[in-house]
mmCIF file of C-alpha atoms and ligand atoms in Angstrom:
data_model
loop_
_atom_site.group_PDB
_atom_site.id
_atom_site.type_symbol
_atom_site.label_atom_id
_atom_site.label_comp_id
_atom_site.label_asym_id
_atom_site.label_seq_id
_atom_site.Cartn_x
_atom_site.Cartn_y
_atom_site.Cartn_z
ATOM 1 C CA UNK A 290 191.025 116.729 193.371
ATOM 2 C CA UNK A 291 190.416 119.191 190.579
ATOM 3 C CA UNK A 292 193.126 121.829 190.115
ATOM 4 C CA UNK A 293 192.207 124.986 192.011
ATOM 5 C CA UNK A 294 192.186 127.953 189.686
ATOM 6 C CA UNK A 295 193.391 131.253 191.115
ATOM 7 C CA UNK A 296 190.903 134.105 191.001
ATOM 8 C CA UNK A 297 191.525 136.609 188.226
ATOM 9 C CA UNK A 298 192.428 139.249 190.828
ATOM 10 C CA UNK A 299 195.318 137.205 192.175
ATOM 11 C CA UNK A 300 196.589 136.596 188.623
ATOM 12 C CA UNK A 301 196.388 140.358 188.116
ATOM 13 C CA UNK A 302 198.288 141.028 191.373
ATOM 14 C CA UNK A 303 201.054 138.689 190.264
ATOM 15 C CA UNK A 304 201.299 140.406 186.865
ATOM 16 C CA UNK A 305 201.372 143.850 188.523
ATOM 17 C CA UNK A 306 204.166 142.773 190.834
ATOM 18 C CA UNK A 307 206.285 141.397 187.969
ATOM 19 C CA UNK A 308 205.645 144.567 185.975
ATOM 20 C CA UNK A 309 206.810 146.762 188.843
ATOM 21 C CA UNK A 310 209.980 144.660 189.301
ATOM 22 C CA UNK A 311 210.807 144.605 185.591
ATOM 23 C CA UNK A 312 209.962 148.129 184.558
ATOM 24 C CA UNK A 313 210.365 150.045 187.821
ATOM 25 C CA UNK A 314 206.915 151.632 187.738
ATOM 26 C CA UNK A 315 203.244 150.747 188.217
ATOM 27 C CA UNK A 316 201.180 149.327 185.343
ATOM 28 C CA UNK A 317 198.025 151.296 184.629
ATOM 29 C CA UNK A 318 196.082 149.121 182.204
ATOM 30 C CA UNK A 319 194.876 145.670 183.386
ATOM 31 C CA UNK A 320 192.760 143.388 181.207
ATOM 32 C CA UNK A 321 191.944 139.728 180.840
ATOM 33 C CA UNK A 322 190.431 137.325 178.307
ATOM 34 C CA UNK A 323 189.285 133.758 179.019
ATOM 35 C CA UNK A 324 190.042 130.395 177.447
ATOM 36 C CA UNK A 325 187.096 128.298 176.356
ATOM 37 C CA UNK A 326 185.708 124.808 176.193
ATOM 38 C CA UNK A 327 183.510 123.701 173.327
ATOM 39 C CA UNK A 328 180.598 121.764 174.834
ATOM 40 C CA UNK A 329 179.443 120.324 171.506
ATOM 41 C CA UNK A 330 179.739 121.065 167.768
ATOM 42 C CA UNK A 331 183.127 119.746 166.651
ATOM 43 C CA UNK A 332 184.443 120.155 163.093
ATOM 44 C CA UNK A 333 181.204 121.918 162.202
ATOM 45 C CA UNK A 334 182.707 125.434 161.963
ATOM 46 C CA UNK A 335 184.263 125.101 158.499
ATOM 47 C CA UNK A 336 181.064 123.435 157.285
ATOM 48 C CA UNK A 337 178.972 126.546 158.060
ATOM 49 C CA UNK A 338 177.468 124.735 161.065
ATOM 50 C CA UNK A 339 176.869 125.513 164.755
ATOM 51 C CA UNK A 340 179.182 125.373 167.782
ATOM 52 C CA UNK A 341 178.316 125.694 171.481
ATOM 53 C CA UNK A 342 181.303 126.849 173.574
ATOM 54 C CA UNK A 343 181.454 128.501 176.977
ATOM 55 C CA UNK A 344 184.131 130.794 178.418
ATOM 56 C CA UNK A 345 186.281 129.371 181.230
ATOM 57 C CA UNK A 346 187.520 130.731 184.552
ATOM 58 C CA UNK A 347 191.046 130.229 183.117
ATOM 59 C CA UNK A 348 192.298 133.577 181.915
ATOM 60 C CA UNK A 349 195.147 135.427 180.259
ATOM 61 C CA UNK A 350 195.898 138.686 182.037
ATOM 62 C CA UNK A 351 197.880 141.543 180.492
ATOM 63 C CA UNK A 352 199.011 144.546 182.505
ATOM 64 C CA UNK A 353 200.975 147.443 181.114
ATOM 65 C CA UNK A 354 201.559 151.117 180.506
ATOM 66 C CA UNK A 355 202.294 153.273 177.479
ATOM 67 C CA UNK A 356 205.436 155.435 177.331
ATOM 68 C CA UNK A 357 207.132 157.973 175.141
ATOM 69 C CA UNK A 358 210.129 156.093 173.814
ATOM 70 C CA UNK A 359 209.860 154.075 170.595
ATOM 71 C CA UNK A 360 210.064 150.473 171.792
ATOM 72 C CA UNK A 361 207.234 148.166 172.835
ATOM 73 C CA UNK A 362 208.469 145.537 175.320
ATOM 74 C CA UNK A 363 206.501 142.455 176.282
ATOM 75 C CA UNK A 364 207.254 139.783 178.870
ATOM 76 C CA UNK A 365 205.329 136.507 179.261
ATOM 77 C CA UNK A 366 205.538 134.309 182.308
ATOM 78 C CA UNK A 367 204.152 131.315 180.379
ATOM 79 C CA UNK A 368 206.203 128.110 180.290
ATOM 80 C CA UNK A 369 205.389 127.661 176.569
ATOM 81 C CA UNK A 370 207.564 130.557 175.519
ATOM 82 C CA UNK A 371 210.833 128.691 176.077
ATOM 83 C CA UNK A 372 214.035 130.623 176.681
ATOM 84 C CA UNK A 373 212.897 133.798 174.989
ATOM 85 C CA UNK A 374 210.222 135.029 177.360
ATOM 86 C CA UNK A 375 210.658 138.658 176.441
ATOM 87 C CA UNK A 376 210.740 140.573 173.169
ATOM 88 C CA UNK A 377 210.758 144.129 171.950
ATOM 89 C CA UNK A 378 210.005 145.817 168.663
ATOM 90 C CA UNK A 379 209.683 149.284 167.218
ATOM 91 C CA UNK A 380 206.259 150.837 167.810
ATOM 92 C CA UNK A 381 204.703 153.279 165.364
ATOM 93 C CA UNK A 382 203.035 152.515 162.069
ATOM 94 C CA UNK A 383 201.114 149.258 162.532
ATOM 95 C CA UNK A 384 201.417 148.438 158.831
ATOM 96 C CA UNK A 385 205.191 148.017 159.357
ATOM 97 C CA UNK A 386 204.820 145.205 161.924
ATOM 98 C CA UNK A 387 205.887 141.832 160.557
ATOM 99 C CA UNK A 388 205.822 138.309 162.042
ATOM 100 C CA UNK A 389 209.140 136.770 163.141
ATOM 101 C CA UNK A 390 210.820 135.251 166.193
ATOM 102 C CA UNK A 391 209.897 134.388 168.877
ATOM 103 C CA UNK A 392 206.817 132.663 167.441
ATOM 104 C CA UNK A 393 204.591 133.309 170.458
ATOM 105 C CA UNK A 394 205.018 137.059 169.924
ATOM 106 C CA UNK A 395 203.342 136.780 166.509
ATOM 107 C CA UNK A 396 199.918 136.403 168.144
ATOM 108 C CA UNK A 397 200.483 139.757 169.847
ATOM 109 C CA UNK A 398 202.091 141.511 166.880
ATOM 110 C CA UNK A 399 199.225 140.311 164.663
ATOM 111 C CA UNK A 400 196.666 141.911 166.975
ATOM 112 C CA UNK A 401 198.556 145.210 167.047
ATOM 113 C CA UNK A 402 198.861 145.133 163.232
ATOM 114 C CA UNK A 403 195.109 144.437 162.911
ATOM 115 C CA UNK A 404 193.977 146.970 165.522
ATOM 116 C CA UNK A 405 191.810 149.904 164.376
ATOM 117 C CA UNK A 406 194.519 152.535 164.870
ATOM 118 C CA UNK A 407 198.237 152.891 165.626
ATOM 119 C CA UNK A 408 199.028 152.652 169.313
ATOM 120 C CA UNK A 409 201.864 154.236 171.297
ATOM 121 C CA UNK A 410 204.816 152.143 172.507
ATOM 122 C CA UNK A 411 204.099 150.277 175.735
ATOM 123 C CA UNK A 412 205.542 147.858 178.268
ATOM 124 C CA UNK A 413 203.428 144.829 179.194
ATOM 125 C CA UNK A 414 203.484 141.645 181.277
ATOM 126 C CA UNK A 415 201.380 138.567 180.467
ATOM 127 C CA UNK A 416 200.360 135.957 183.021
ATOM 128 C CA UNK A 417 197.978 133.166 182.058
ATOM 129 C CA UNK A 418 196.177 130.283 183.733
ATOM 130 C CA UNK A 419 194.999 128.807 180.409
ATOM 131 C CA UNK A 420 197.122 125.724 179.689
ATOM 132 C CA UNK A 421 198.745 126.233 176.279
ATOM 133 C CA UNK A 422 198.323 123.675 173.521
ATOM 134 C CA UNK A 423 195.625 121.741 175.399
ATOM 135 C CA UNK A 424 192.705 122.705 173.185
ATOM 136 C CA UNK A 425 191.316 125.296 175.631
ATOM 137 C CA UNK A 426 192.354 128.113 173.328
ATOM 138 C CA UNK A 427 195.198 129.869 175.043
ATOM 139 C CA UNK A 428 195.907 131.386 171.621
ATOM 140 C CA UNK A 429 192.547 133.171 171.376
ATOM 141 C CA UNK A 430 192.795 134.192 175.045
ATOM 142 C CA UNK A 431 196.160 135.800 174.246
ATOM 143 C CA UNK A 432 194.825 137.550 171.142
ATOM 144 C CA UNK A 433 191.617 138.819 172.718
ATOM 145 C CA UNK A 434 193.499 139.936 175.846
ATOM 146 C CA UNK A 435 195.957 141.820 173.608
ATOM 147 C CA UNK A 436 193.169 143.470 171.632
ATOM 148 C CA UNK A 437 191.327 144.417 174.842
ATOM 149 C CA UNK A 438 194.590 145.862 176.182
ATOM 150 C CA UNK A 439 194.957 147.987 173.020
ATOM 151 C CA UNK A 440 191.325 149.154 173.334
ATOM 152 C CA UNK A 441 191.945 150.345 176.878
ATOM 153 C CA UNK A 442 195.305 151.880 176.011
ATOM 154 C CA UNK A 443 193.941 153.831 173.029
ATOM 155 C CA UNK A 444 190.389 154.471 174.242
ATOM 156 C CA UNK A 445 189.152 153.183 170.866
ATOM 157 C CA UNK A 446 186.942 150.189 170.126
ATOM 158 C CA UNK A 447 185.553 148.731 166.906
ATOM 159 C CA UNK A 448 181.829 149.356 166.365
ATOM 160 C CA UNK A 449 180.864 145.758 167.076
ATOM 161 C CA UNK A 450 182.520 142.993 169.152
ATOM 162 C CA UNK A 451 182.329 140.740 166.074
ATOM 163 C CA UNK A 452 184.949 142.971 164.419
ATOM 164 C CA UNK A 453 187.304 142.474 167.355
ATOM 165 C CA UNK A 454 186.948 138.678 167.071
ATOM 166 C CA UNK A 455 187.510 138.812 163.302
ATOM 167 C CA UNK A 456 190.616 141.033 163.652
ATOM 168 C CA UNK A 457 192.120 138.538 166.129
ATOM 169 C CA UNK A 458 191.286 135.581 163.873
ATOM 170 C CA UNK A 459 193.083 137.415 161.059
ATOM 171 C CA UNK A 460 196.076 137.916 163.370
ATOM 172 C CA UNK A 461 196.213 134.151 164.004
ATOM 173 C CA UNK A 462 195.908 133.392 160.272
ATOM 174 C CA UNK A 463 198.369 135.955 158.952
ATOM 175 C CA UNK A 464 200.904 136.263 161.778
ATOM 176 C CA UNK A 465 200.858 132.889 163.565
ATOM 177 C CA UNK A 466 200.120 130.984 160.338
ATOM 178 C CA UNK A 467 197.299 128.962 161.942
ATOM 179 C CA UNK A 468 194.150 128.589 159.784
ATOM 180 C CA UNK A 469 191.784 128.662 162.792
ATOM 181 C CA UNK A 470 188.001 129.061 162.739
ATOM 182 C CA UNK A 471 186.159 131.933 164.437
ATOM 183 C CA UNK A 472 184.664 130.175 167.495
ATOM 184 C CA UNK A 473 187.525 130.783 169.936
ATOM 185 C CA UNK A 474 187.753 134.515 169.372
ATOM 186 C CA UNK A 475 183.955 134.897 169.536
ATOM 187 C CA UNK A 476 183.538 133.123 172.852
ATOM 188 C CA UNK A 477 186.594 134.776 174.433
ATOM 189 C CA UNK A 478 185.038 138.136 173.510
ATOM 190 C CA UNK A 479 181.339 137.428 174.108
ATOM 191 C CA UNK A 480 181.346 134.854 176.896
ATOM 192 C CA UNK A 481 178.774 135.624 179.577
ATOM 193 C CA UNK A 482 178.718 134.332 183.139
ATOM 194 C CA UNK A 483 176.153 131.515 183.420
ATOM 195 C CA UNK A 484 175.720 131.116 179.654
ATOM 196 C CA UNK A 485 176.987 129.068 176.748
ATOM 197 C CA UNK A 486 177.159 130.714 173.321
ATOM 198 C CA UNK A 487 175.434 129.182 170.307
ATOM 199 C CA UNK A 488 177.310 130.470 167.273
ATOM 200 C CA UNK A 489 176.117 130.015 163.736
ATOM 201 C CA UNK A 490 179.366 129.860 161.758
ATOM 202 C CA UNK A 491 177.540 130.570 158.491
ATOM 203 C CA UNK A 492 176.451 134.116 159.300
ATOM 204 C CA UNK A 493 178.130 134.650 162.701
ATOM 205 C CA UNK A 494 174.793 135.149 164.464
ATOM 206 C CA UNK A 495 175.042 134.340 168.168
ATOM 207 C CA UNK A 496 172.579 133.358 170.850
ATOM 208 C CA UNK A 497 173.364 133.303 174.572
ATOM 209 C CA UNK A 498 172.014 130.052 176.053
ATOM 210 C CA UNK A 499 171.351 130.314 179.802
ATOM 211 C CA UNK A 500 172.469 127.403 181.967
ATOM 212 C CA UNK A 501 169.731 127.612 184.551
ATOM 213 C CA UNK A 502 169.368 125.072 187.350
ATOM 214 C CA UNK A 503 172.867 123.748 186.720
ATOM 215 C CA UNK A 504 173.142 123.781 190.548
ATOM 216 C CA UNK A 505 173.539 120.032 191.038
ATOM 217 C CA UNK A 506 175.623 119.489 187.901
ATOM 218 C CA UNK A 507 179.000 120.637 186.732
ATOM 219 C CA UNK A 508 181.291 120.402 183.723
ATOM 220 C CA UNK A 509 184.634 118.716 184.395
ATOM 221 C CA UNK A 510 187.512 119.279 181.994
ATOM 222 C CA UNK A 511 190.199 116.617 181.883
ATOM 223 C CA UNK A 512 193.478 117.448 180.210
ATOM 224 C CA UNK A 513 194.945 114.226 178.808
ATOM 225 C CA UNK A 514 198.306 116.040 178.796
ATOM 226 C CA UNK A 515 198.891 114.707 175.315
ATOM 227 C CA UNK A 516 199.104 117.806 173.113
ATOM 228 C CA UNK A 517 196.366 118.231 170.511
ATOM 229 C CA UNK A 518 198.204 117.267 167.364
ATOM 230 C CA UNK A 519 195.761 117.323 164.516
ATOM 231 C CA UNK A 520 198.422 117.784 161.859
ATOM 232 C CA UNK A 521 197.575 120.219 159.121
ATOM 233 C CA UNK A 522 197.497 117.385 156.564
ATOM 234 C CA UNK A 523 195.028 115.309 158.649
ATOM 235 C CA UNK A 524 192.919 118.423 159.142
ATOM 236 C CA UNK A 525 192.954 119.367 155.457
ATOM 237 C CA UNK A 526 192.156 115.778 154.450
ATOM 238 C CA UNK A 527 189.000 115.822 156.559
ATOM 239 C CA UNK A 528 188.018 119.307 155.475
ATOM 240 C CA UNK A 529 188.458 118.310 151.825
ATOM 241 C CA UNK A 530 186.238 115.232 152.340
ATOM 242 C CA UNK A 531 183.501 117.573 153.628
ATOM 243 C CA UNK A 532 183.899 119.990 150.712
ATOM 244 C CA UNK A 533 183.886 117.082 148.258
ATOM 245 C CA UNK A 534 180.693 115.640 149.770
ATOM 246 C CA UNK A 535 178.959 119.024 149.538
ATOM 247 C CA UNK A 536 180.091 119.386 145.938
ATOM 248 C CA UNK A 537 178.774 115.939 144.949
ATOM 249 C CA UNK A 538 175.443 116.865 146.550
ATOM 250 C CA UNK A 539 175.373 120.213 144.743
ATOM 251 C CA UNK A 540 175.254 122.106 148.063
ATOM 252 C CA UNK A 541 177.210 125.146 149.156
ATOM 253 C CA UNK A 542 178.261 123.357 152.350
ATOM 254 C CA UNK A 543 177.256 120.386 154.496
ATOM 255 C CA UNK A 544 175.156 122.792 156.548
ATOM 256 C CA UNK A 545 172.555 122.391 153.812
ATOM 257 C CA UNK A 546 172.688 118.583 153.851
ATOM 258 C CA UNK A 547 170.557 116.116 155.836
ATOM 259 C CA UNK A 548 170.480 112.361 156.466
ATOM 260 C CA UNK A 549 168.755 111.732 153.119
ATOM 261 C CA UNK A 550 171.773 113.279 151.454
ATOM 262 C CA UNK A 551 174.010 110.786 153.248
ATOM 263 C CA UNK A 552 171.891 108.008 151.674
ATOM 264 C CA UNK A 553 172.330 109.716 148.301
ATOM 265 C CA UNK A 554 176.128 109.632 148.776
ATOM 266 C CA UNK A 555 175.959 105.935 149.655
ATOM 267 C CA UNK A 556 173.761 105.156 146.625
ATOM 268 C CA UNK A 557 176.286 106.904 144.393
ATOM 269 C CA UNK A 558 179.092 104.684 145.688
ATOM 270 C CA UNK A 559 181.005 107.649 147.082
ATOM 271 C CA UNK A 560 184.041 106.454 149.089
ATOM 272 C CA UNK A 561 183.308 105.276 152.619
ATOM 273 C CA UNK A 562 185.702 107.833 154.051
ATOM 274 C CA UNK A 563 183.774 110.740 152.517
ATOM 275 C CA UNK A 564 180.405 109.296 153.584
ATOM 276 C CA UNK A 565 181.592 108.911 157.182
ATOM 277 C CA UNK A 566 183.055 112.415 157.390
ATOM 278 C CA UNK A 567 179.859 113.903 155.935
ATOM 279 C CA UNK A 568 177.703 111.841 158.302
ATOM 280 C CA UNK A 569 179.602 113.176 161.311
ATOM 281 C CA UNK A 570 179.123 116.771 160.203
ATOM 282 C CA UNK A 571 175.422 116.417 159.348
ATOM 283 C CA UNK A 572 174.590 114.640 162.612
ATOM 284 C CA UNK A 573 176.855 116.922 164.708
ATOM 285 C CA UNK A 574 175.197 120.090 163.423
ATOM 286 C CA UNK A 575 171.787 118.702 164.399
ATOM 287 C CA UNK A 576 173.124 117.478 167.761
ATOM 288 C CA UNK A 577 174.481 120.942 168.540
ATOM 289 C CA UNK A 578 171.091 122.546 167.895
ATOM 290 C CA UNK A 579 169.371 119.860 169.979
ATOM 291 C CA UNK A 580 171.925 120.348 172.752
ATOM 292 C CA UNK A 581 171.254 124.098 172.872
ATOM 293 C CA UNK A 582 167.524 123.366 173.280
ATOM 294 C CA UNK A 583 168.237 120.763 175.979
ATOM 295 C CA UNK A 584 170.490 123.201 177.867
ATOM 296 C CA UNK A 585 167.884 125.931 177.715
ATOM 297 C CA UNK A 586 165.284 123.513 179.121
ATOM 298 C CA UNK A 587 167.760 122.348 181.799
ATOM 299 C CA UNK A 588 167.405 118.839 180.371
ATOM 300 C CA UNK A 589 170.895 117.752 181.397
ATOM 301 C CA UNK A 590 170.217 114.045 180.834
ATOM 302 C CA UNK A 591 169.521 114.761 177.173
ATOM 303 C CA UNK A 592 172.522 117.102 176.964
ATOM 304 C CA UNK A 593 174.755 114.321 178.311
ATOM 305 C CA UNK A 594 173.390 111.800 175.797
ATOM 306 C CA UNK A 595 174.168 114.207 172.967
ATOM 307 C CA UNK A 596 177.723 114.677 174.299
ATOM 308 C CA UNK A 597 178.196 110.903 174.232
ATOM 309 C CA UNK A 598 176.858 110.646 170.682
ATOM 310 C CA UNK A 599 179.157 113.472 169.631
ATOM 311 C CA UNK A 600 182.230 111.694 170.950
ATOM 312 C CA UNK A 601 181.262 108.378 169.368
ATOM 313 C CA UNK A 602 180.756 110.096 166.022
ATOM 314 C CA UNK A 603 184.130 111.881 166.286
ATOM 315 C CA UNK A 604 185.794 108.581 167.135
ATOM 316 C CA UNK A 605 184.090 106.308 164.605
ATOM 317 C CA UNK A 606 183.092 108.552 161.690
ATOM 318 C CA UNK A 607 185.383 111.566 161.799
ATOM 319 C CA UNK A 608 188.294 109.539 163.202
ATOM 320 C CA UNK A 609 189.914 112.307 165.242
ATOM 321 C CA UNK A 610 189.958 110.703 168.686
ATOM 322 C CA UNK A 611 192.998 109.037 170.262
ATOM 323 C CA UNK A 612 193.437 106.093 172.608
ATOM 324 C CA UNK A 613 194.099 108.522 175.471
ATOM 325 C CA UNK A 614 190.894 110.500 174.864
ATOM 326 C CA UNK A 615 188.847 107.311 174.369
ATOM 327 C CA UNK A 616 190.185 105.885 177.592
ATOM 328 C CA UNK A 617 189.330 109.028 179.602
ATOM 329 C CA UNK A 618 185.841 109.183 178.087
ATOM 330 C CA UNK A 619 185.127 105.484 178.722
ATOM 331 C CA UNK A 620 186.365 105.729 182.299
ATOM 332 C CA UNK A 621 184.172 108.763 182.993
ATOM 333 C CA UNK A 622 181.091 107.082 181.560
ATOM 334 C CA UNK A 623 181.540 104.118 183.900
ATOM 335 C CA UNK A 624 180.842 106.277 186.961
ATOM 336 C CA UNK A 625 177.345 106.642 188.350
ATOM 337 C CA UNK A 626 176.365 110.321 188.179
ATOM 338 C CA UNK A 627 178.131 111.027 184.874
ATOM 339 C CA UNK A 628 175.630 112.179 182.246
ATOM 340 C CA UNK A 629 177.963 112.479 179.266
ATOM 341 C CA UNK A 630 181.604 112.722 178.269
ATOM 342 C CA UNK A 631 183.367 113.603 175.039
ATOM 343 C CA UNK A 632 186.596 114.876 173.567
ATOM 344 C CA UNK A 633 186.606 118.620 173.050
ATOM 345 C CA UNK A 634 188.564 120.614 170.492
ATOM 346 C CA UNK A 635 189.883 119.337 167.198
ATOM 347 C CA UNK A 636 190.978 115.950 168.604
ATOM 348 C CA UNK A 637 194.091 113.718 168.575
ATOM 349 C CA UNK A 638 194.891 114.777 172.132
ATOM 350 C CA UNK A 639 193.986 117.740 174.319
ATOM 351 C CA UNK A 640 191.011 117.598 176.676
ATOM 352 C CA UNK A 641 187.742 115.850 177.375
ATOM 353 C CA UNK A 642 184.661 117.516 178.843
ATOM 354 C CA UNK A 643 182.277 115.635 181.114
ATOM 355 C CA UNK A 644 178.870 116.625 182.465
ATOM 356 C CA UNK A 645 178.216 115.073 185.854
ATOM 357 C CA UNK A 646 176.491 115.469 189.189
ATOM 358 C CA UNK A 647 178.493 117.605 191.603
ATOM 359 C CA UNK A 648 178.457 114.868 194.215
ATOM 360 C CA UNK A 649 180.104 112.470 191.733
ATOM 361 C CA UNK A 650 183.137 114.663 190.973
ATOM 362 C CA UNK A 651 185.609 113.121 193.427
ATOM 363 C CA UNK A 652 184.862 109.506 192.597
ATOM 364 C CA UNK A 653 184.889 110.298 188.854
ATOM 365 C CA UNK A 654 188.324 111.903 189.113
ATOM 366 C CA UNK A 655 189.607 108.931 191.106
ATOM 367 C CA UNK A 656 188.212 106.441 188.608
ATOM 368 C CA UNK A 657 189.575 108.326 185.590
ATOM 369 C CA UNK A 658 193.019 108.569 187.209
ATOM 370 C CA UNK A 659 192.998 104.851 188.001
ATOM 371 C CA UNK A 660 192.020 103.861 184.468
ATOM 372 C CA UNK A 661 194.265 106.288 182.567
ATOM 373 C CA UNK A 662 197.836 105.353 181.702
ATOM 374 C CA UNK A 663 199.115 108.949 181.759
ATOM 375 C CA UNK A 664 198.787 111.788 184.258
ATOM 376 C CA UNK A 665 195.627 113.794 183.641
ATOM 377 C CA UNK A 666 194.800 117.216 185.085
ATOM 378 C CA UNK A 667 191.247 118.106 186.135
ATOM 379 C CA UNK A 668 189.457 121.442 186.176
ATOM 380 C CA UNK A 669 185.933 122.395 187.175
ATOM 381 C CA UNK A 670 184.577 124.581 184.376
ATOM 382 C CA UNK A 671 182.009 127.167 185.378
ATOM 383 C CA UNK A 672 180.470 129.226 182.548
ATOM 384 C CA UNK A 673 182.407 132.481 182.851
ATOM 385 C CA UNK A 674 182.509 135.988 181.422
ATOM 386 C CA UNK A 675 184.309 137.275 178.319
ATOM 387 C CA UNK A 676 187.249 139.669 178.016
ATOM 388 C CA UNK A 677 187.217 142.924 179.944
ATOM 389 C CA UNK A 678 189.233 145.564 181.681
ATOM 390 C CA UNK A 679 189.919 144.799 185.352
ATOM 391 C CA UNK A 680 189.534 147.843 187.523
HETATM 392 P P1 ADP B 109 195.621 126.315 172.269
HETATM 393 O O1 ADP B 109 195.029 127.547 171.668
HETATM 394 O O2 ADP B 109 194.723 125.135 172.152
HETATM 395 O O3 ADP B 109 196.101 126.498 173.666
HETATM 396 P P2 ADP B 109 197.536 126.744 170.174
HETATM 397 O O4 ADP B 109 198.588 125.872 169.603
HETATM 398 O O5 ADP B 109 196.478 127.255 169.268
HETATM 399 O O6 ADP B 109 196.913 125.929 171.395
HETATM 400 O O7 ADP B 109 198.186 128.020 170.861
HETATM 401 C C1 ADP B 109 199.260 127.869 171.768
HETATM 402 C C2 ADP B 109 200.325 128.899 171.441
HETATM 403 O O8 ADP B 109 199.838 130.223 171.753
HETATM 404 C C3 ADP B 109 201.570 128.741 172.274
HETATM 405 O O9 ADP B 109 202.468 127.807 171.709
HETATM 406 C C4 ADP B 109 202.146 130.157 172.252
HETATM 407 O O10 ADP B 109 202.803 130.415 171.059
HETATM 408 C C5 ADP B 109 200.891 131.020 172.281
HETATM 409 N N1 ADP B 109 200.531 131.397 173.656
HETATM 410 C C6 ADP B 109 199.407 131.072 174.316
HETATM 411 N N2 ADP B 109 199.394 131.606 175.558
HETATM 412 C C7 ADP B 109 200.537 132.297 175.690
HETATM 413 C C8 ADP B 109 201.109 133.090 176.748
HETATM 414 N N3 ADP B 109 200.502 133.277 177.924
HETATM 415 N N4 ADP B 109 202.325 133.665 176.500
HETATM 416 C C9 ADP B 109 202.941 133.502 175.323
HETATM 417 N N5 ADP B 109 202.445 132.762 174.314
HETATM 418 C C10 ADP B 109 201.265 132.167 174.479
HETATM 419 MG MG1 MG B 110 194.522 127.809 169.629
#
């Protein structure tokens, strides 16, 4: 059975109850932001390419209330926070906020520091159903939920949602020290029920792609429960291969390259590692565009084929899969009714995403469980809405 996700309202009720117990009054502001799954377009973001994520029904809820004393106090119910599940710091001038311990608080402090104005001190409680460290972007859900909370608290919003996503990305870079791309913050902000989001990472132009006639099909997320551990050196190595390939070709980025350029690299005796990394990026960018067209035409067979090709390219050319992810993907593909399966996120652990017929869900889960050496967790992923205030 897939894990049943609580409705956002019951997550909110739980957060409100904890807030009342902890702070002895009722919270007034309630917001949430979703996690996300990237359907296709992996390692294309830093090559100016396309990505195609959708927002998930897994959410991070923040409830709270401003007050007149000088201290902001935040409590998180998450099991990733360790022993220190609560922290407080002096509110006031946002330019004075600095990162520190506990580490998880830096995502929140970074958003306050990068908000459009100073905010009053507040108390807040965070409850999330996005598994942390699984590649479903609990970090962006936390940032976008925080920013949405600050918007509601202050009554002020940036002119465009893009600016909110960029401010939260900056928070993750500068305060959490994670050099993330922009996809997660965009989809957590702009997700729309029933749609995937095609994002052009070169100019940040977005297009909502409707998932019509999905009725008989569904996306299944499988958490391998091996944390996604793309070490920063492995990540930088691959990124540098891409930049090197673009430089050899005299292009600004691999976004401007095509399959002929891959042949040029081969003819120039460029190292096999660089050729393979470049080939993944060039083919993945094209696959992502093709997948968006297939989705729009409700051509799920074609979408599934592209998912399979994406995984194979990540495994063989980009070399970011793992034996756990490969085993889950192979098991899924063995089941009748599965149209496509691939790793999602940066790789080396985390989750897979599978497109399959609804009536094949139970037997697919059973087969994947039987074939996998670890203990996977399953979620049905419906294309959900982006961050908002909950009335
Ligand atoms: P992912 O975004 O794929 O879930 P990351 O490593 O980018 O993984 O982000 C996970 C980190 O984000 C956690 O280790 C923690 O610091 C922070 N985080 C996410 N959700 C919460 C939460 N609900 N409460 C506190 N910290 C959180
Ligand atoms: Mg993250």
